[in-house]
Short mmCIF file of C-alpha atoms in Angstrom, two decimals:
data_model
loop_
_atom_site.label_atom_id
_atom_site.label_comp_id
_atom_site.label_asym_id
_atom_site.label_seq_id
_atom_site.Cartn_x
_atom_site.Cartn_y
_atom_site.Cartn_z
CA UNK N 219 -6.66 -11.89 -6.04
CA UNK N 220 -4.24 -9.02 -7.27
CA UNK N 221 -0.81 -10.22 -8.51
CA UNK N 222 2.56 -8.32 -8.88
CA UNK N 223 3.09 -7.04 -12.18
CA UNK N 224 6.37 -8.77 -12.72
CA UNK N 225 8.61 -11.29 -11.20
CA UNK N 226 12.23 -12.23 -12.00
CA UNK N 227 11.55 -16.01 -12.74
CA UNK N 228 12.96 -15.70 -16.30
CA UNK N 229 15.80 -13.27 -15.57
CA UNK N 230 17.20 -14.56 -12.24
CA UNK N 231 20.70 -14.40 -12.99
CA UNK N 232 20.45 -10.92 -14.59
CA UNK N 233 18.74 -9.78 -11.31
CA UNK N 234 21.33 -11.38 -9.03
CA UNK N 235 24.12 -9.66 -11.30
CA UNK N 236 22.63 -6.33 -11.47
CA UNK N 237 21.60 -5.96 -7.91
CA UNK N 238 23.75 -7.91 -5.39
CA UNK N 239 26.95 -7.94 -7.58
CA UNK N 240 27.12 -4.18 -7.76
CA UNK N 241 27.86 -1.20 -5.43
CA UNK N 242 24.33 -0.19 -5.87
CA UNK N 243 22.91 -3.46 -4.28
CA UNK N 244 25.65 -3.67 -1.49
CA UNK N 245 24.92 0.01 -0.45
CA UNK N 246 21.16 -0.71 -0.37
CA UNK N 247 21.84 -3.79 1.80
CA UNK N 248 24.27 -2.03 4.09
CA UNK N 249 21.81 0.95 4.72
CA UNK N 250 18.93 -1.43 5.43
CA UNK N 251 20.86 -3.52 7.85
CA UNK N 252 22.16 -0.45 9.57
CA UNK N 253 18.65 0.96 9.98
CA UNK N 254 17.18 -2.33 11.13
CA UNK N 255 20.04 -2.84 13.62
CA UNK N 256 19.36 0.79 14.99
CA UNK N 257 15.65 -0.05 15.44
CA UNK N 258 16.52 -3.18 17.51
CA UNK N 259 16.75 -6.06 15.16
CA UNK N 260 20.36 -6.77 15.70
CA UNK N 261 22.21 -7.29 19.01
CA UNK N 262 25.43 -5.10 19.88
CA UNK N 263 27.92 -5.26 22.61
CA UNK N 264 25.62 -3.05 24.82
CA UNK N 265 22.21 -4.36 23.56
CA UNK N 266 20.43 -7.72 23.69
CA UNK N 267 17.36 -8.33 21.37
CA UNK N 268 14.33 -10.58 21.74
CA UNK N 269 13.48 -12.82 19.05
CA UNK N 270 10.78 -11.51 16.64
CA UNK N 271 8.36 -13.19 14.30
CA UNK N 272 9.40 -11.47 10.87
CA UNK N 273 7.68 -11.79 7.46
CA UNK N 274 10.06 -11.05 4.55
CA UNK N 275 7.84 -10.02 1.49
CA UNK N 276 9.69 -10.42 -1.76
CA UNK N 277 12.49 -12.10 -0.29
CA UNK N 278 14.59 -12.54 -3.44
CA UNK N 279 17.86 -14.25 -3.02
CA UNK N 280 17.28 -14.30 0.63
CA UNK N 281 19.88 -11.71 1.77
CA UNK N 282 17.62 -10.18 4.35
CA UNK N 283 15.84 -13.26 5.57
CA UNK N 284 19.30 -14.85 6.21
CA UNK N 285 20.78 -11.84 7.91
CA UNK N 286 17.65 -11.37 10.17
CA UNK N 287 17.60 -15.18 11.08
CA UNK N 288 21.30 -14.88 12.06
CA UNK N 289 20.19 -12.44 14.53
CA UNK N 290 17.97 -14.80 16.13
CA UNK N 291 14.68 -13.96 14.64
CA UNK N 292 12.06 -16.26 13.56
CA UNK N 293 11.76 -15.87 9.72
CA UNK N 294 8.99 -16.36 7.21
CA UNK N 295 9.77 -15.42 3.48
CA UNK N 296 7.60 -15.18 0.64
CA UNK N 297 8.99 -14.95 -2.96
CA UNK N 298 7.09 -15.32 -6.18
CA UNK N 299 9.94 -16.35 -8.46
CA UNK N 300 10.74 -20.27 -7.83
CA UNK N 301 14.33 -20.15 -8.95
CA UNK N 302 15.16 -16.95 -6.75
CA UNK N 303 13.48 -18.90 -4.02
CA UNK N 304 15.63 -21.96 -4.56
CA UNK N 305 18.77 -19.81 -4.44
CA UNK N 306 17.61 -18.20 -1.14
CA UNK N 307 16.80 -21.68 0.21
CA UNK N 308 20.32 -22.75 -0.58
CA UNK N 309 21.79 -19.55 0.92
CA UNK N 310 19.88 -20.30 4.11
CA UNK N 311 21.07 -23.85 4.43
CA UNK N 312 24.73 -22.63 3.68
CA UNK N 313 24.30 -20.15 6.53
CA UNK N 314 23.07 -22.67 8.92
CA UNK N 315 19.93 -20.68 9.57
CA UNK N 316 16.22 -21.68 9.56
CA UNK N 317 13.60 -19.68 7.40
CA UNK N 318 10.26 -20.76 6.56
CA UNK N 319 10.09 -20.23 2.73
CA UNK N 320 6.77 -19.98 0.60
CA UNK N 321 6.73 -19.60 -3.09
CA UNK N 322 3.65 -17.50 -4.06
CA UNK N 323 2.60 -13.81 -4.27
CA UNK N 324 2.45 -11.97 -1.05
CA UNK N 325 -1.28 -11.23 -1.50
CA UNK N 326 -2.07 -15.06 -1.69
CA UNK N 327 0.11 -15.83 1.49
CA UNK N 328 -1.60 -13.02 3.49
CA UNK N 329 -5.26 -14.27 2.39
CA UNK N 330 -4.33 -17.77 3.48
CA UNK N 331 -2.86 -16.72 6.87
CA UNK N 332 -4.92 -14.09 8.32
CA UNK N 333 -4.72 -15.75 11.67
CA UNK N 334 -0.93 -15.00 11.72
CA UNK N 335 0.43 -11.72 13.45
CA UNK N 336 4.03 -10.75 12.89
CA UNK N 337 6.08 -8.46 15.05
CA UNK N 338 7.62 -7.09 11.74
CA UNK N 339 6.95 -7.17 8.25
CA UNK N 340 10.03 -6.26 5.88
CA UNK N 341 9.26 -5.49 2.20
CA UNK N 342 12.09 -3.84 0.23
CA UNK N 343 12.18 -2.93 -3.30
CA UNK N 344 8.72 -4.69 -4.09
CA UNK N 345 6.06 -1.89 -4.14
CA UNK N 346 7.39 -0.45 -7.35
CA UNK N 347 6.62 -3.69 -9.27
CA UNK N 348 3.01 -3.66 -7.91
CA UNK N 349 0.05 -2.65 -10.19
CA UNK N 350 -2.01 -1.63 -7.10
CA UNK N 351 0.35 -0.32 -4.43
CA UNK N 352 -2.26 1.06 -2.03
CA UNK N 353 -4.17 -2.35 -1.80
CA UNK N 354 -0.63 -4.08 -1.35
CA UNK N 355 0.25 -1.89 1.58
CA UNK N 356 -3.23 -2.53 3.09
CA UNK N 357 -2.43 -6.31 2.66
CA UNK N 358 0.85 -6.06 4.54
CA UNK N 359 -0.80 -4.37 7.53
CA UNK N 360 -3.44 -7.30 7.78
CA UNK N 361 -0.67 -9.53 9.34
CA UNK N 362 1.27 -7.09 11.30
CA UNK N 363 0.34 -7.08 14.97
CA UNK N 364 -0.80 -3.74 16.71
CA UNK N 365 2.26 -2.00 17.80
CA UNK N 366 4.30 -3.88 15.14
CA UNK N 367 6.42 -2.45 12.80
CA UNK N 368 6.66 -2.36 8.74
CA UNK N 369 9.93 -1.58 6.95
CA UNK N 370 9.17 -0.71 3.53
CA UNK N 371 11.78 0.45 0.69
CA UNK N 372 10.39 1.69 -2.53
CA UNK N 373 11.77 3.25 -5.68
CA UNK N 374 11.47 6.98 -5.66
CA UNK N 375 9.89 8.57 -8.62
CA UNK N 376 11.23 12.21 -7.72
CA UNK N 377 15.04 10.68 -7.78
CA UNK N 378 14.32 9.29 -11.17
CA UNK N 379 13.38 12.62 -12.28
CA UNK N 380 16.26 14.44 -10.77
CA UNK N 381 18.58 11.86 -12.34
CA UNK N 382 17.31 12.31 -15.80
CA UNK N 383 17.52 15.98 -15.48
CA UNK N 384 21.08 15.81 -14.70
CA UNK N 385 21.60 13.38 -17.64
CA UNK N 386 19.75 15.87 -19.85
CA UNK N 387 17.26 13.22 -21.00
CA UNK N 388 14.60 15.92 -21.68
CA UNK N 389 12.66 14.02 -24.31
CA UNK N 390 12.21 11.14 -21.96
CA UNK N 391 11.03 13.52 -19.19
CA UNK N 392 8.62 15.04 -21.79
CA UNK N 393 7.32 11.60 -22.44
CA UNK N 394 6.41 11.31 -18.75
CA UNK N 395 9.58 9.22 -17.79
CA UNK N 396 8.29 6.36 -19.88
CA UNK N 397 10.45 4.55 -22.36
CA UNK N 398 9.09 3.24 -25.58
CA UNK N 399 10.67 -0.13 -24.77
CA UNK N 400 10.64 -1.06 -20.94
CA UNK N 401 13.90 -2.39 -19.50
CA UNK N 402 13.06 -5.37 -17.63
CA UNK N 403 14.87 -4.34 -14.18
CA UNK N 404 13.58 -0.71 -14.58
CA UNK N 405 10.60 -0.51 -11.89
CA UNK N 406 7.16 -0.50 -13.67
CA UNK N 407 5.59 1.74 -11.05
CA UNK N 408 8.12 4.15 -9.19
CA UNK N 409 6.41 5.67 -6.42
CA UNK N 410 5.64 9.37 -5.46
CA UNK N 411 6.88 9.63 -1.86
CA UNK N 412 4.17 11.92 -0.63
CA UNK N 413 1.61 9.55 -1.75
CA UNK N 414 3.28 6.39 -0.12
CA UNK N 415 3.62 8.47 3.23
CA UNK N 416 -0.12 9.05 3.07
CA UNK N 417 -1.03 5.38 2.48
CA UNK N 418 1.27 4.38 5.23
CA UNK N 419 0.14 6.85 7.80
CA UNK N 420 -3.64 5.64 7.54
CA UNK N 421 -2.32 2.62 9.46
CA UNK N 422 0.18 3.93 11.89
CA UNK N 423 3.07 6.46 12.63
CA UNK N 424 6.16 6.78 10.63
CA UNK N 425 8.99 6.32 13.04
CA UNK N 426 11.83 6.41 10.59
CA UNK N 427 12.64 7.73 7.12
CA UNK N 428 15.77 7.66 5.09
CA UNK N 429 17.00 8.18 1.44
CA UNK N 430 18.86 5.11 0.03
CA UNK N 431 21.56 5.77 -2.42
CA UNK N 432 20.98 9.55 -1.92
CA UNK N 433 24.22 10.55 -3.75
CA UNK N 434 25.90 7.31 -5.00
CA UNK N 435 24.18 7.33 -8.48
CA UNK N 436 24.71 11.07 -9.11
CA UNK N 437 28.63 10.93 -8.50
CA UNK N 438 30.57 12.11 -11.67
CA UNK N 439 33.48 9.70 -11.06
CA UNK N 440 31.84 6.25 -10.97
CA UNK N 441 35.07 4.45 -10.51
CA UNK N 442 34.79 5.68 -6.78
CA UNK N 443 31.84 3.44 -6.49
CA UNK N 444 34.37 0.76 -6.04
CA UNK N 445 37.58 2.47 -4.64
CA UNK N 446 35.62 4.33 -2.08
CA UNK N 447 32.83 2.13 -1.21
CA UNK N 448 33.24 2.23 2.56
CA UNK N 449 33.55 6.08 2.63
CA UNK N 450 30.27 6.11 0.54
CA UNK N 451 28.56 4.05 3.02
CA UNK N 452 29.82 6.37 5.88
CA UNK N 453 28.80 9.40 4.18
CA UNK N 454 25.50 8.06 3.20
CA UNK N 455 24.56 7.07 6.60
CA UNK N 456 25.73 10.45 7.84
CA UNK N 457 23.41 12.62 5.64
CA UNK N 458 20.60 10.38 4.04
CA UNK N 459 18.08 10.60 6.91
CA UNK N 460 17.48 14.38 6.64
CA UNK N 461 16.28 16.49 3.68
CA UNK N 462 17.24 16.96 1.16
CA UNK N 463 18.91 13.87 0.80
CA UNK N 464 15.85 11.73 1.87
CA UNK N 465 13.86 13.07 -1.30
CA UNK N 466 17.12 12.51 -3.48
CA UNK N 467 17.36 8.78 -2.48
CA UNK N 468 16.86 6.43 -5.45
CA UNK N 469 15.04 4.52 -2.91
CA UNK N 470 13.35 5.57 0.12
CA UNK N 471 13.35 3.39 3.40
CA UNK N 472 10.45 4.06 5.68
CA UNK N 473 9.53 2.27 8.89
CA UNK N 474 5.87 2.42 10.28
CA UNK N 475 4.67 1.35 13.75
CA UNK N 476 1.16 0.17 13.48
CA UNK N 477 -1.72 1.76 15.42
CA UNK N 478 -2.85 -0.17 18.56
CA UNK N 479 -6.41 0.72 18.19
#
């Protein structure tokens, strides 16, 4: 059974501080929630939704699971790090929603639950930590029903190159974008977008694509991350579903509808 290359069990506090207490994490979450709402997973004044069975792979601190459960969906969440999962459980309880949590690698959960078929599988900021990403993608589709949708967001290796070119890190680039000492929250396996698209298209049709943090990280005045956050979100949503902004995103969010045959 293939395992994720890294969990955040021993650095859970650092994970929380560096992701969800920063504008980087807040922007990422805002964009994902906007996209999923637009794709029918959240109600609005003029639209009611049907409850979906959703699997959240790599649930982390539970932000996406709780939000989706608040929309009325039936959530199953898988997270390999027990302390992150404990925080997610407490978050769900405080929010008054029910989530079926499982502490194990997603590959093990799928192997044990091949009889289950979900309407949606969401897997955000996980692929870049997986040693065999193509096999991992195949695994996700095994529990997605025909016509169901996979929402996957992955760390974009092209944007990593763009950023380091802008910062003048030429020695690092010459070394293949590999550091002598790996920083724990720097993804082990940043993905080449076209390769990921090819893997996904083997199972279905890409129906949505967006860059995530397509300009935020490149801004010259970083004080604006806080002072102009709402405007950053507004402009991100306005431009990041077209090129070149998709390919500039530090992450890329893709939604795939699984083939029915």
